[in-house]
PDB file of C-alpha atoms and ligand atoms in Angstrom:
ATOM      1  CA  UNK A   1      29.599  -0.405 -50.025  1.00 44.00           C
ATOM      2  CA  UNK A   2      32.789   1.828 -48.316  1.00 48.00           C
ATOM      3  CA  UNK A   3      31.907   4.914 -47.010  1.00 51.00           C
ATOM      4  CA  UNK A   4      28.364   3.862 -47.411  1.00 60.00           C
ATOM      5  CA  UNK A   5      26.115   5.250 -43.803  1.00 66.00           C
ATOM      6  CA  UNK A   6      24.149   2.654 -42.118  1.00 66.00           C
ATOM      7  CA  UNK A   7      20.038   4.318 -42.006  1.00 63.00           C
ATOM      8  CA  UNK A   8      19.124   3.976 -38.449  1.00 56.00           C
ATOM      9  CA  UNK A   9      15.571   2.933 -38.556  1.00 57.00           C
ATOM     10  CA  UNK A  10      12.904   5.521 -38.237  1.00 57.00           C
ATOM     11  CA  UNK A  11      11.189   4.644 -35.427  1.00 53.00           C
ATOM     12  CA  UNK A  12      14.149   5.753 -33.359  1.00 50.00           C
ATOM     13  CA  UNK A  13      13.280   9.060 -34.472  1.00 48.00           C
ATOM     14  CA  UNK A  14       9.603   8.845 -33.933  1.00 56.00           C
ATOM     15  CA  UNK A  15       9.264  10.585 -30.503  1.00 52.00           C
ATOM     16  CA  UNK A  16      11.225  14.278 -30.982  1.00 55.00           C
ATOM     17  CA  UNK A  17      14.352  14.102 -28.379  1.00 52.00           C
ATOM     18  CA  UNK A  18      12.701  17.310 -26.397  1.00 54.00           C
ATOM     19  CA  UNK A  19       8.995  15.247 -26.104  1.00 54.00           C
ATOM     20  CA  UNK A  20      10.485  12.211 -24.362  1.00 52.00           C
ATOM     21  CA  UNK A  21      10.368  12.286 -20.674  1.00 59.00           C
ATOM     22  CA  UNK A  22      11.828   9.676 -18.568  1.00 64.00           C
ATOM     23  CA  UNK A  23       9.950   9.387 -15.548  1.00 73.00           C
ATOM     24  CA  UNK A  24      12.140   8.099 -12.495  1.00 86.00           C
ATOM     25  CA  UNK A  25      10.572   5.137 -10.229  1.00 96.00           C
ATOM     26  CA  UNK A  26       9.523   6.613  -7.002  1.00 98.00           C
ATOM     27  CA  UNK A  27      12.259   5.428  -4.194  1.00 98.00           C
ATOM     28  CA  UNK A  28      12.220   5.937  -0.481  1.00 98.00           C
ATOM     29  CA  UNK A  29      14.319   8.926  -0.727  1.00 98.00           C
ATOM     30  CA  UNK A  30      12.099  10.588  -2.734  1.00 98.00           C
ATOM     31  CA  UNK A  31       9.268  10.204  -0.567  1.00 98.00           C
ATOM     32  CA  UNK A  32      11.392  11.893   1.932  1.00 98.00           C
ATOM     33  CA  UNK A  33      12.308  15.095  -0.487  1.00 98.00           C
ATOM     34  CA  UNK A  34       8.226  15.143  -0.928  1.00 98.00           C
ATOM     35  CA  UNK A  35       7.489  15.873   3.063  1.00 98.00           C
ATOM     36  CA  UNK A  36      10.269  18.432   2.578  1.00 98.00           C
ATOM     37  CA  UNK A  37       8.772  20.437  -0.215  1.00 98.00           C
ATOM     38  CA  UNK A  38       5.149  19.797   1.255  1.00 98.00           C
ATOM     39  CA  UNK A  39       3.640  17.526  -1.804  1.00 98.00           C
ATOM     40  CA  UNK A  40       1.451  15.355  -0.558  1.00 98.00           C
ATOM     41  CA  UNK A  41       2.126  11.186  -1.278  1.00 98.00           C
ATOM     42  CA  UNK A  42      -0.636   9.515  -2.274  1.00 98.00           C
ATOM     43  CA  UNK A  43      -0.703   5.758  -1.795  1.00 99.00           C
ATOM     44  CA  UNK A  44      -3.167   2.772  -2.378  1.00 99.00           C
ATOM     45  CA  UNK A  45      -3.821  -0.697  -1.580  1.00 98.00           C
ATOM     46  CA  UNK A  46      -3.305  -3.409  -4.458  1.00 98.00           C
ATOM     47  CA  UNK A  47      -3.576  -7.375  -4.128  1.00 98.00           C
ATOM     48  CA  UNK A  48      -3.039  -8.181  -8.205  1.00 98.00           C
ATOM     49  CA  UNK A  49      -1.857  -7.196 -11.196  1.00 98.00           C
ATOM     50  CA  UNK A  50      -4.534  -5.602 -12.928  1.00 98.00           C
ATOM     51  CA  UNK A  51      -5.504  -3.100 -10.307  1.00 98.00           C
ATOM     52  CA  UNK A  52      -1.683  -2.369 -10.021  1.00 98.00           C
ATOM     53  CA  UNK A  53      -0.983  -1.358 -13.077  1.00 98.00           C
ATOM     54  CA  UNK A  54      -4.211   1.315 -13.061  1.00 98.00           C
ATOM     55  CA  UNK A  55      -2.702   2.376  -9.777  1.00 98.00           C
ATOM     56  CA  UNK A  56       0.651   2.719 -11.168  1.00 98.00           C
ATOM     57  CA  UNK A  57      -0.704   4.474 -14.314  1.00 98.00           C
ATOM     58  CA  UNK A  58      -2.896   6.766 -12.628  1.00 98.00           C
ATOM     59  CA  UNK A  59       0.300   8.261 -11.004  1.00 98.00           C
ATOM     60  CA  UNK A  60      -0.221   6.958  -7.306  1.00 98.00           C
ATOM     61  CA  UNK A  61       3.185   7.215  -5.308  1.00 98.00           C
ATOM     62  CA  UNK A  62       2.700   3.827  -3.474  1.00 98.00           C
ATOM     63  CA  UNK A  63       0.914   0.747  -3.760  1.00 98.00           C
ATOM     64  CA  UNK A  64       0.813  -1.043  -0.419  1.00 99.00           C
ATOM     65  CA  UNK A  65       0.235  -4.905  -0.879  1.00 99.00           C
ATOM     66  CA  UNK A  66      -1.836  -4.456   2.611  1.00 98.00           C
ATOM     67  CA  UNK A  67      -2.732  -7.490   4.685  1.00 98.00           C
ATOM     68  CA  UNK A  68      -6.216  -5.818   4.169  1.00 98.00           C
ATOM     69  CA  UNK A  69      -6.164  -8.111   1.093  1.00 98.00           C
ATOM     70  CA  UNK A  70      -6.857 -10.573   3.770  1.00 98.00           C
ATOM     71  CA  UNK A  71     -10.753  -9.520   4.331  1.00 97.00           C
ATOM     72  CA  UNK A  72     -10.652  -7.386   0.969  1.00 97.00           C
ATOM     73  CA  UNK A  73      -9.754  -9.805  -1.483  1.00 97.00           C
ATOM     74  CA  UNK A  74      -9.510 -13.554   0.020  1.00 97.00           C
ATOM     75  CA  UNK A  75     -12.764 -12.880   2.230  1.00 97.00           C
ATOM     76  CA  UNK A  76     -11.376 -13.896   5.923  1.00 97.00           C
ATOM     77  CA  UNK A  77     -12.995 -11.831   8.949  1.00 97.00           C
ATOM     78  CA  UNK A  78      -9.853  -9.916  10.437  1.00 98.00           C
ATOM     79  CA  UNK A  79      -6.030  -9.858   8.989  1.00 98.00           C
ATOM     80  CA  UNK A  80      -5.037 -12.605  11.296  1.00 98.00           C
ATOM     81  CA  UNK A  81      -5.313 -15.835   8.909  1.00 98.00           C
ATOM     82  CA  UNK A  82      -3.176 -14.440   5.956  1.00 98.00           C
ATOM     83  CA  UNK A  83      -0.208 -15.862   5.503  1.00 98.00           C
ATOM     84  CA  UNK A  84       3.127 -14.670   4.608  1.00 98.00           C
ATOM     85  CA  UNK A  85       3.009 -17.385   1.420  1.00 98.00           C
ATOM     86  CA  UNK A  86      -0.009 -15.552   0.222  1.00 98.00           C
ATOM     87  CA  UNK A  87       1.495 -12.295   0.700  1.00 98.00           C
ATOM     88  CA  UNK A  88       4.343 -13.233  -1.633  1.00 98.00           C
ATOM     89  CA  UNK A  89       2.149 -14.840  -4.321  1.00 98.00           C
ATOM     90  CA  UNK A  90      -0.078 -11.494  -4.685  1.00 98.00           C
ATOM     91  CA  UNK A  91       2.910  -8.754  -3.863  1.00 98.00           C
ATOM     92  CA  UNK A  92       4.540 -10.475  -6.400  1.00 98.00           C
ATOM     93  CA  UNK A  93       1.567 -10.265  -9.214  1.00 98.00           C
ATOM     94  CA  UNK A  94       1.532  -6.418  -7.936  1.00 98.00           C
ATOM     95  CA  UNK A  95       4.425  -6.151  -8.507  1.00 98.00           C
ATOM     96  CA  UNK A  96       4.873  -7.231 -12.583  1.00 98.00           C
ATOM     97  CA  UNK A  97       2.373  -4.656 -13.150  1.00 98.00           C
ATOM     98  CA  UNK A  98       3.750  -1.459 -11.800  1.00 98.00           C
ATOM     99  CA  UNK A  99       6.556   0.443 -13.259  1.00 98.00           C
ATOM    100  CA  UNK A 100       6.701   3.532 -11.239  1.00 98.00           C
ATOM    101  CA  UNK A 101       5.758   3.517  -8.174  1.00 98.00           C
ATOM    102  CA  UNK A 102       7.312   1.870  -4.609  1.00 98.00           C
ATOM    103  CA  UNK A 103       5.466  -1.368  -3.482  1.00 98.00           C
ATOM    104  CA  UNK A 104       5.598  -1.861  -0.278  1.00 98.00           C
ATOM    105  CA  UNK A 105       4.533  -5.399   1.193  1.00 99.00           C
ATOM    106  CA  UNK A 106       3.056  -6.043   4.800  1.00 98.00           C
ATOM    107  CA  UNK A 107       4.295  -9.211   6.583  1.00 99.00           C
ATOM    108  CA  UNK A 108       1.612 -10.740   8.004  1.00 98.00           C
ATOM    109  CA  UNK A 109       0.551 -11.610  11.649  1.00 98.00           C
ATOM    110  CA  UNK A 110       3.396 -13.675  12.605  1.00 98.00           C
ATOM    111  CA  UNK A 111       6.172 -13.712  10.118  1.00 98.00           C
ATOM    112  CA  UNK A 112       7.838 -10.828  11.938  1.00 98.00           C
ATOM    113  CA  UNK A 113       6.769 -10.715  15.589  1.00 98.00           C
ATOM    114  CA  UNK A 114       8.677 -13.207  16.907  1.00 98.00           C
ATOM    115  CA  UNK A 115      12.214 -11.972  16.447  1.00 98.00           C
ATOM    116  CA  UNK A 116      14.499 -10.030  14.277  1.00 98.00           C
ATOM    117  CA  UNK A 117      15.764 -12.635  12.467  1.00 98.00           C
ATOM    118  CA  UNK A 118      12.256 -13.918  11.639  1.00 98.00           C
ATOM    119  CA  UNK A 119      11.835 -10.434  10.604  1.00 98.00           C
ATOM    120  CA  UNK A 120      15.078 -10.395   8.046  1.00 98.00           C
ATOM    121  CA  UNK A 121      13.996 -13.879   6.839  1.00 98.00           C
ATOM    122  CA  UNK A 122      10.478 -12.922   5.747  1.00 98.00           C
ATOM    123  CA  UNK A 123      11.140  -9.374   4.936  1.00 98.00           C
ATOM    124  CA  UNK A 124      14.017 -10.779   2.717  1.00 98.00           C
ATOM    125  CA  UNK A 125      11.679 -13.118   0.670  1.00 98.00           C
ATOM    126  CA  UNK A 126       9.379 -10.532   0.094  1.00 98.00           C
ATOM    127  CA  UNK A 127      12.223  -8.220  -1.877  1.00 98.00           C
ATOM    128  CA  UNK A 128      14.065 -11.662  -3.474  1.00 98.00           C
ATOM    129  CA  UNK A 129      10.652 -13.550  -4.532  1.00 98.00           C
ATOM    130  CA  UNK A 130       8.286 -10.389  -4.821  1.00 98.00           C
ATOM    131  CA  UNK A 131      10.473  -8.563  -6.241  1.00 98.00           C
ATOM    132  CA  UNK A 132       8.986  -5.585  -3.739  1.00 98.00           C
ATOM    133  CA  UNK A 133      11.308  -2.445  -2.572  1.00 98.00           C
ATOM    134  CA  UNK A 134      10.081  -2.683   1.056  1.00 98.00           C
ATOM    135  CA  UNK A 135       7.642  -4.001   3.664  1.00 99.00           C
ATOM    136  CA  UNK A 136       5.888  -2.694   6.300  1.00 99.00           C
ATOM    137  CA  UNK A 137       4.868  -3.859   9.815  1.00 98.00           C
ATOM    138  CA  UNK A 138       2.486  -3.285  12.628  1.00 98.00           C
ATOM    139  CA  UNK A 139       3.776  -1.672  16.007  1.00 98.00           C
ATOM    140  CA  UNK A 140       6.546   0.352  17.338  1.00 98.00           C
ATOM    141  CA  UNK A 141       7.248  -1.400  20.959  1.00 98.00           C
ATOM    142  CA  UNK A 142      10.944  -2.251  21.368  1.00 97.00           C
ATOM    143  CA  UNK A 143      11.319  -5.601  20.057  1.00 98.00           C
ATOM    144  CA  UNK A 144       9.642  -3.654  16.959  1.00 98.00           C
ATOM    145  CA  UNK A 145      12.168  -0.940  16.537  1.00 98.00           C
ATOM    146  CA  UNK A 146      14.765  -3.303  17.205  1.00 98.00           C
ATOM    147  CA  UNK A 147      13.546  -5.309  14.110  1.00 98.00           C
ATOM    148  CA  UNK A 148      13.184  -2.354  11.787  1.00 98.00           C
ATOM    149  CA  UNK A 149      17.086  -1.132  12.679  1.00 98.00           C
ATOM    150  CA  UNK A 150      18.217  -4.446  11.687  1.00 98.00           C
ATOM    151  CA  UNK A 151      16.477  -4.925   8.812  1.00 98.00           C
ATOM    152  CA  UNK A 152      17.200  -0.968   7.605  1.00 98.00           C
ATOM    153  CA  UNK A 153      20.910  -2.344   8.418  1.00 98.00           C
ATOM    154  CA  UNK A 154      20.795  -5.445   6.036  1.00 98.00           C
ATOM    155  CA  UNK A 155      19.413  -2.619   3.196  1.00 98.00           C
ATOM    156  CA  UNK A 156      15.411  -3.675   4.006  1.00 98.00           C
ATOM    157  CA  UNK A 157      13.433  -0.506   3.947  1.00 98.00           C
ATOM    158  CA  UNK A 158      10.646  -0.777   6.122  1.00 99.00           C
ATOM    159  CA  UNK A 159       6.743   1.480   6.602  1.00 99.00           C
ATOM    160  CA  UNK A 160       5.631   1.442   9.829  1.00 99.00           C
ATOM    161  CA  UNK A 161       2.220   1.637  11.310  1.00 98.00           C
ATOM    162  CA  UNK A 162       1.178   2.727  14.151  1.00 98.00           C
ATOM    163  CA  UNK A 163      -2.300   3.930  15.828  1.00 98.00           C
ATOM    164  CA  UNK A 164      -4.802   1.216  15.023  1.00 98.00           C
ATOM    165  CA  UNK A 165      -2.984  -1.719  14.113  1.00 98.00           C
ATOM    166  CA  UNK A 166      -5.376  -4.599  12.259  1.00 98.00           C
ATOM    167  CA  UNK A 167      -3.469  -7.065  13.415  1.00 98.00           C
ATOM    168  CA  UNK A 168      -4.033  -6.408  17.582  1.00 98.00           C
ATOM    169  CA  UNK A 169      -7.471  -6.324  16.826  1.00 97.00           C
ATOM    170  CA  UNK A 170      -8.427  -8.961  19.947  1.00 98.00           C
ATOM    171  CA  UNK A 171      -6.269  -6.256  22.080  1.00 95.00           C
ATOM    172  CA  UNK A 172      -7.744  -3.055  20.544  1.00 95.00           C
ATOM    173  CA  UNK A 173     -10.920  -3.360  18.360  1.00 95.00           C
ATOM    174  CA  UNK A 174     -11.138  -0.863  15.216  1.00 96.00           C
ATOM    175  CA  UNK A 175     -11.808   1.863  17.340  1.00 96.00           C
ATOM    176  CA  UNK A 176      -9.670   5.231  17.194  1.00 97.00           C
ATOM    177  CA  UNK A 177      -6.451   4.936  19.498  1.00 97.00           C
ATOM    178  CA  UNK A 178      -4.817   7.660  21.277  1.00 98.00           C
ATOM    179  CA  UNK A 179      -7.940   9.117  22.587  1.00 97.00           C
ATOM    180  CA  UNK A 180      -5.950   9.304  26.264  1.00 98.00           C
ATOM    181  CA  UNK A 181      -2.904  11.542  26.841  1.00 98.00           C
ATOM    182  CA  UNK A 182      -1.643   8.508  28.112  1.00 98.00           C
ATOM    183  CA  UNK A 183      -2.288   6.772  24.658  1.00 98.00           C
ATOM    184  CA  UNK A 184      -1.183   9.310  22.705  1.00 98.00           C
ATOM    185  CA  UNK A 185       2.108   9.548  24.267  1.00 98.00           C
ATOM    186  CA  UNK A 186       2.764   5.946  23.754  1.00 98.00           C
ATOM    187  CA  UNK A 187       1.679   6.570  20.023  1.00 98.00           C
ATOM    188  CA  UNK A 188       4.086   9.369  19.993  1.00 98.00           C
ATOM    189  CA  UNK A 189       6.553   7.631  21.350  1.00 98.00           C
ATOM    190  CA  UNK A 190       6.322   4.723  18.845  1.00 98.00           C
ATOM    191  CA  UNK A 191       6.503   7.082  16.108  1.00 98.00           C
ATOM    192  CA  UNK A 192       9.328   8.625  16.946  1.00 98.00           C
ATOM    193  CA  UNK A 193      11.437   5.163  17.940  1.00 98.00           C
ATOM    194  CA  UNK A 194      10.435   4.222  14.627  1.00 98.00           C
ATOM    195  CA  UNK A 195      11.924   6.938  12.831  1.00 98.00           C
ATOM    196  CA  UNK A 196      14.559   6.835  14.736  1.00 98.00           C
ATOM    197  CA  UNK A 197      15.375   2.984  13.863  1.00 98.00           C
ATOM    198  CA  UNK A 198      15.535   3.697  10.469  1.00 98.00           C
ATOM    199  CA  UNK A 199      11.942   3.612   9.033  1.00 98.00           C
ATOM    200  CA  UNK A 200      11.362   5.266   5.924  1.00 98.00           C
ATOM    201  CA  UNK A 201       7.772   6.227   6.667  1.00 99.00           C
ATOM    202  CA  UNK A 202       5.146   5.742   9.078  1.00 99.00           C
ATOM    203  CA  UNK A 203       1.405   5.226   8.862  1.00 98.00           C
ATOM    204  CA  UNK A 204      -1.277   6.672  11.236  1.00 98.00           C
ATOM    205  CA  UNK A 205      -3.903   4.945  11.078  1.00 98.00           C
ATOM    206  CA  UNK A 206      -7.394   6.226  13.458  1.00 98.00           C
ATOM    207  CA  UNK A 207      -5.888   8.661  15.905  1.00 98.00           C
ATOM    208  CA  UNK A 208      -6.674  11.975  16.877  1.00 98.00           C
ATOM    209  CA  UNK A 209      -5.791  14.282  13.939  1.00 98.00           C
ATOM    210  CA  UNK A 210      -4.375  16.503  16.275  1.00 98.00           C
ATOM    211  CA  UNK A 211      -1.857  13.667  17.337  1.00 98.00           C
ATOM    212  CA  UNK A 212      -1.709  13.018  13.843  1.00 98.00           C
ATOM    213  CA  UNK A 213      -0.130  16.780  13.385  1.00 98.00           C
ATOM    214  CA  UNK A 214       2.207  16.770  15.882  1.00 98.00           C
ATOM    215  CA  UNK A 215       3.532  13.566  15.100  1.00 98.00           C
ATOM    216  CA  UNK A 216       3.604  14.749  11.278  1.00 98.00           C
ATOM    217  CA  UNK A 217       5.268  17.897  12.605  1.00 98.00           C
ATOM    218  CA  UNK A 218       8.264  16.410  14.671  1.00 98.00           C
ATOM    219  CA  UNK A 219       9.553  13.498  12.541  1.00 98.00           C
ATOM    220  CA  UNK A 220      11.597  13.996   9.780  1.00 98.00           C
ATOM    221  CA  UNK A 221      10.008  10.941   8.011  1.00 98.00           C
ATOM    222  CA  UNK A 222       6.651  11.256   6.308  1.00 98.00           C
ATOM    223  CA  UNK A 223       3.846  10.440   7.941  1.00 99.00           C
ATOM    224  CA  UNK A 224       0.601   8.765   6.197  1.00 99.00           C
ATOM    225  CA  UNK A 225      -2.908   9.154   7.384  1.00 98.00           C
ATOM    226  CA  UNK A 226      -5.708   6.886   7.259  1.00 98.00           C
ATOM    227  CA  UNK A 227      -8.480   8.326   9.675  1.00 98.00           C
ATOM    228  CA  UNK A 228      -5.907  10.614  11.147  1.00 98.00           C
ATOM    229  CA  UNK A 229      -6.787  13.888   9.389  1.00 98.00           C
ATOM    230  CA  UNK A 230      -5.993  16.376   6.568  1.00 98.00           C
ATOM    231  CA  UNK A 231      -2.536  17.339   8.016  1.00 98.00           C
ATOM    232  CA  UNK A 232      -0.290  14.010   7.509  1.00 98.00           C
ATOM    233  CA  UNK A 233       2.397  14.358   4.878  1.00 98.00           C
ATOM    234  CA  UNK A 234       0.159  11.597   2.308  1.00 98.00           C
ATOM    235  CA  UNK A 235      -2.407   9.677   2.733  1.00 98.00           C
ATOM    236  CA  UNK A 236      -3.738   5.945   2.247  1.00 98.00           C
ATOM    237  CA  UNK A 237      -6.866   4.515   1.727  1.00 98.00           C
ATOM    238  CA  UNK A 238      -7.761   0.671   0.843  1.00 98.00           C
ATOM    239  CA  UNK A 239      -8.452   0.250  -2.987  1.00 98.00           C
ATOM    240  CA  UNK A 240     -11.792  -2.005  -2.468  1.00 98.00           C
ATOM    241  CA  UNK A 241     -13.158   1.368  -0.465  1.00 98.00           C
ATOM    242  CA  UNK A 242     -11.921   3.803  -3.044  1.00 98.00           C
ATOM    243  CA  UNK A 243     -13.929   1.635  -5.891  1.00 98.00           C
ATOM    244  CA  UNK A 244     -16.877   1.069  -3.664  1.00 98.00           C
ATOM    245  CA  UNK A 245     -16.313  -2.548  -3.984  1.00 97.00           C
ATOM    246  CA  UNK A 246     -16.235  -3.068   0.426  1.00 94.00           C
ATOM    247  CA  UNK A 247     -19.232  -4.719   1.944  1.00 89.00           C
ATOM    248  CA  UNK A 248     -18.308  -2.759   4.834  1.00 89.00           C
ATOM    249  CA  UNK A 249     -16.197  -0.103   5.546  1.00 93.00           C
ATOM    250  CA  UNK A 250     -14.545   2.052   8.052  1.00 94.00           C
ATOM    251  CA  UNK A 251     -16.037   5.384   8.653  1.00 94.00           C
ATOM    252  CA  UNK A 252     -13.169   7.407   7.699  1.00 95.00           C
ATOM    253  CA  UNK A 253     -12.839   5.840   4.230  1.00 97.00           C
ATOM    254  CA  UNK A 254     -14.108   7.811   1.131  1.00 97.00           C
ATOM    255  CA  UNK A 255     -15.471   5.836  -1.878  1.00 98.00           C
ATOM    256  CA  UNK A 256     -14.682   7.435  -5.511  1.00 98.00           C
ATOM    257  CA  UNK A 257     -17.026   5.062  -7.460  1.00 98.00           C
ATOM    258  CA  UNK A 258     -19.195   2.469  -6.866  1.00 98.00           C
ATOM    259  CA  UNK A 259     -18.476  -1.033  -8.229  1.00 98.00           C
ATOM    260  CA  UNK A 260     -19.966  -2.897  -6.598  1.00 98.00           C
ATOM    261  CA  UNK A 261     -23.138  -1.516  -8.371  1.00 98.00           C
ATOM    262  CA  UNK A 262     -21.557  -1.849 -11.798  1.00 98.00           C
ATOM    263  CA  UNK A 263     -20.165  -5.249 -11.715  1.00 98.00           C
ATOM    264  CA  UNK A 264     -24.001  -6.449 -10.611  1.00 98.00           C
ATOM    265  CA  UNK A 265     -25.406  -4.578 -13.104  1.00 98.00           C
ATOM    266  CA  UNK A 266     -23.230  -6.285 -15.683  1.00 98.00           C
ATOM    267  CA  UNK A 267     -23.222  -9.529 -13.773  1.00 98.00           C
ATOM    268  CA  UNK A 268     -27.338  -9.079 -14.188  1.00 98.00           C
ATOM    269  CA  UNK A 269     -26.768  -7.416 -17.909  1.00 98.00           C
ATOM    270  CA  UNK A 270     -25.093 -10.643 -19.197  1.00 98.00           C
ATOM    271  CA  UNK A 271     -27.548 -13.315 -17.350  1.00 98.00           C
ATOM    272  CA  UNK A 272     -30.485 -11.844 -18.590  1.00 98.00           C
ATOM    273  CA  UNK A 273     -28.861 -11.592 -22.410  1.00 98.00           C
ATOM    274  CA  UNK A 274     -27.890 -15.334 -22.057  1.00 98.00           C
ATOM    275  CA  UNK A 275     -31.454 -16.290 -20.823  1.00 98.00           C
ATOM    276  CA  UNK A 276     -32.733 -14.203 -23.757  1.00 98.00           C
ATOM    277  CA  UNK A 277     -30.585 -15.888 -26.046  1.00 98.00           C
ATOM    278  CA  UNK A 278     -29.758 -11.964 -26.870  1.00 98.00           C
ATOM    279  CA  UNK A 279     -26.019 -12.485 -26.503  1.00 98.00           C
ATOM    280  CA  UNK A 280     -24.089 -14.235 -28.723  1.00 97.00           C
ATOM    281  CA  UNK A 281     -25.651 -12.503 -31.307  1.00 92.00           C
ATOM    282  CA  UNK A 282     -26.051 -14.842 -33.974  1.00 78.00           C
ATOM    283  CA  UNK A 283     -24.102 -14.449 -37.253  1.00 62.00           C
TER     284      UNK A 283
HETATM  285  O1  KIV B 301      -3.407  -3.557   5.164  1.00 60.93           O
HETATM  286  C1  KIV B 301      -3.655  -2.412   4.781  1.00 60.93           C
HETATM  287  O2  KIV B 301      -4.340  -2.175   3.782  1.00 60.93           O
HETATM  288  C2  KIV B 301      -3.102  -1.309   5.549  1.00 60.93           C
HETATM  289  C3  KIV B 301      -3.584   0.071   5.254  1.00 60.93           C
HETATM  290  C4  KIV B 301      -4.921   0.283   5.857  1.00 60.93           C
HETATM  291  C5  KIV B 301      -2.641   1.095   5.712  1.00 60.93           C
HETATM  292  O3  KIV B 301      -2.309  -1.520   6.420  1.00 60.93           O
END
């Protein structure tokens, strides 16, 4: 009919204009912003989708798709064996769960080390085929920082990690590093040639948190602790010791349930309704 309005349909109008809120996907540069205004970032470790998306709906800043999935989640002895193929296929069931926060992906022993092009190439897979915003790897020696300027140059946004790195574990155990002033100059040092190439963040993982502070202090980058004190600008822990679901654990890891008792106690719940012929209850 002329002149006739078309009805929009009312579910358009269901949420009043002043109740929606649009909340913005955390980025790299926002990260930064948070150091500046002293709110602490908050990241955890993820390996699939369903943890993800409680992660990402619980508010946490950023989920790290750790190589810790490597004893965590896929039950190998150190982070050596993972491979950069298995990184990709859980980073990228992390990643079709979260809608807010940044996920971050770690390239594995050996997809990075070897030069900067290997570097680009696997870093590059993990944002086309994962889908992640940015990776992270393990050191800050030269050839290191020279492979986190290049790949900040192709548009890569790199974590790093420096301290106790899993992956030199046959050079440096899983004890705390920087215990020398020797040490913890060379930490320093790595922190700061990090920043300096272009990372976007760097974690401290088992130093001195008085390193840890002066580290946090001097870089304009944030800095994220695990086992490095109360003073970093965020910190990380690994998901399976948040839940309680680790066999073992480090000693600076806090657990903020315990699963590993609940899923026995159901595991044992079920089996002994089954044997009972309790469950299916019959109609
Ligand atoms: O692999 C991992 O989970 C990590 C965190 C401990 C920082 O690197």
């Amino acid at each position: 009919m002329a002149g006739a309005r078309i009805q929009a349909p009312a579910f358009i109008f269901s949420v009043p204009p002043q109740k929606r809120t649009i909340k913005m996907a955390v980025t790299t540069q926002q990260l930064t912003k948070w150091k500046q205004q002293g709110r602490s970032i908050v990241v955890l470790t993820a390996w699939d989708y369903g943890i993800a998306q409680l992660l990402d709906e619980a508010g946490v800043d950023v989920i790290l798709v750790g190589d810790s999935m490597a004893m965590v989640a896929l039950g190998y002895q150190t982070t050596l064996p993972v491979t950069l193929e298995e990184m990709l296929h859980h980073a990228a069931a992390v990643r079709r769960g979260v809608n807010q926060a940044l996920v971050v992906c770690d390239l594995p022993f050996l997809s990075y080390q070897e030069s900067s092009s290997q570097a680009i190439h696997s870093a590059g897979r993990a944002l086309k085929e994962a889908g992640v915003q940015a990776v992270k790897l393990e050191g800050g020696n030269p050839a290191i920082a020279s492979s986190v300027a290049q790949l900040t140059q192709v548009g890569i946004p790199v974590m790093g990690h420096v301290g106790l790195t899993p992956q030199s574990v046959h050079q440096l155990g899983y004890r705390r590093q920087g215990k020398t002033t020797d040490a913890a100059e060379r930490i320093w040092e790595e922190a700061i040639t990090l920043s300096e190439a272009g990372a976007f963040a760097v974690i401290l993982e088992h130093i001195p948190p008085e390193l840890a502070a002066q580290i946090t202090a001097k870089l304009p980058i944030p800095t994220i602790g695990i086992g490095a004190g109360a003073d970093c600008d965020g910190q990380v822990l690994v998901t399976a010791d948040l839940l309680g679901l680790s066999q073992k654990q480090p000693p600076f890891a806090k657990s903020y349930a315990n699963l590993r008792q609940v899923i026995t106690e159901a595991a044992q719940d079920f089996a002994s309704e089954v044997r009972q012929h309790q469950f299916p209850e019959g109609d």
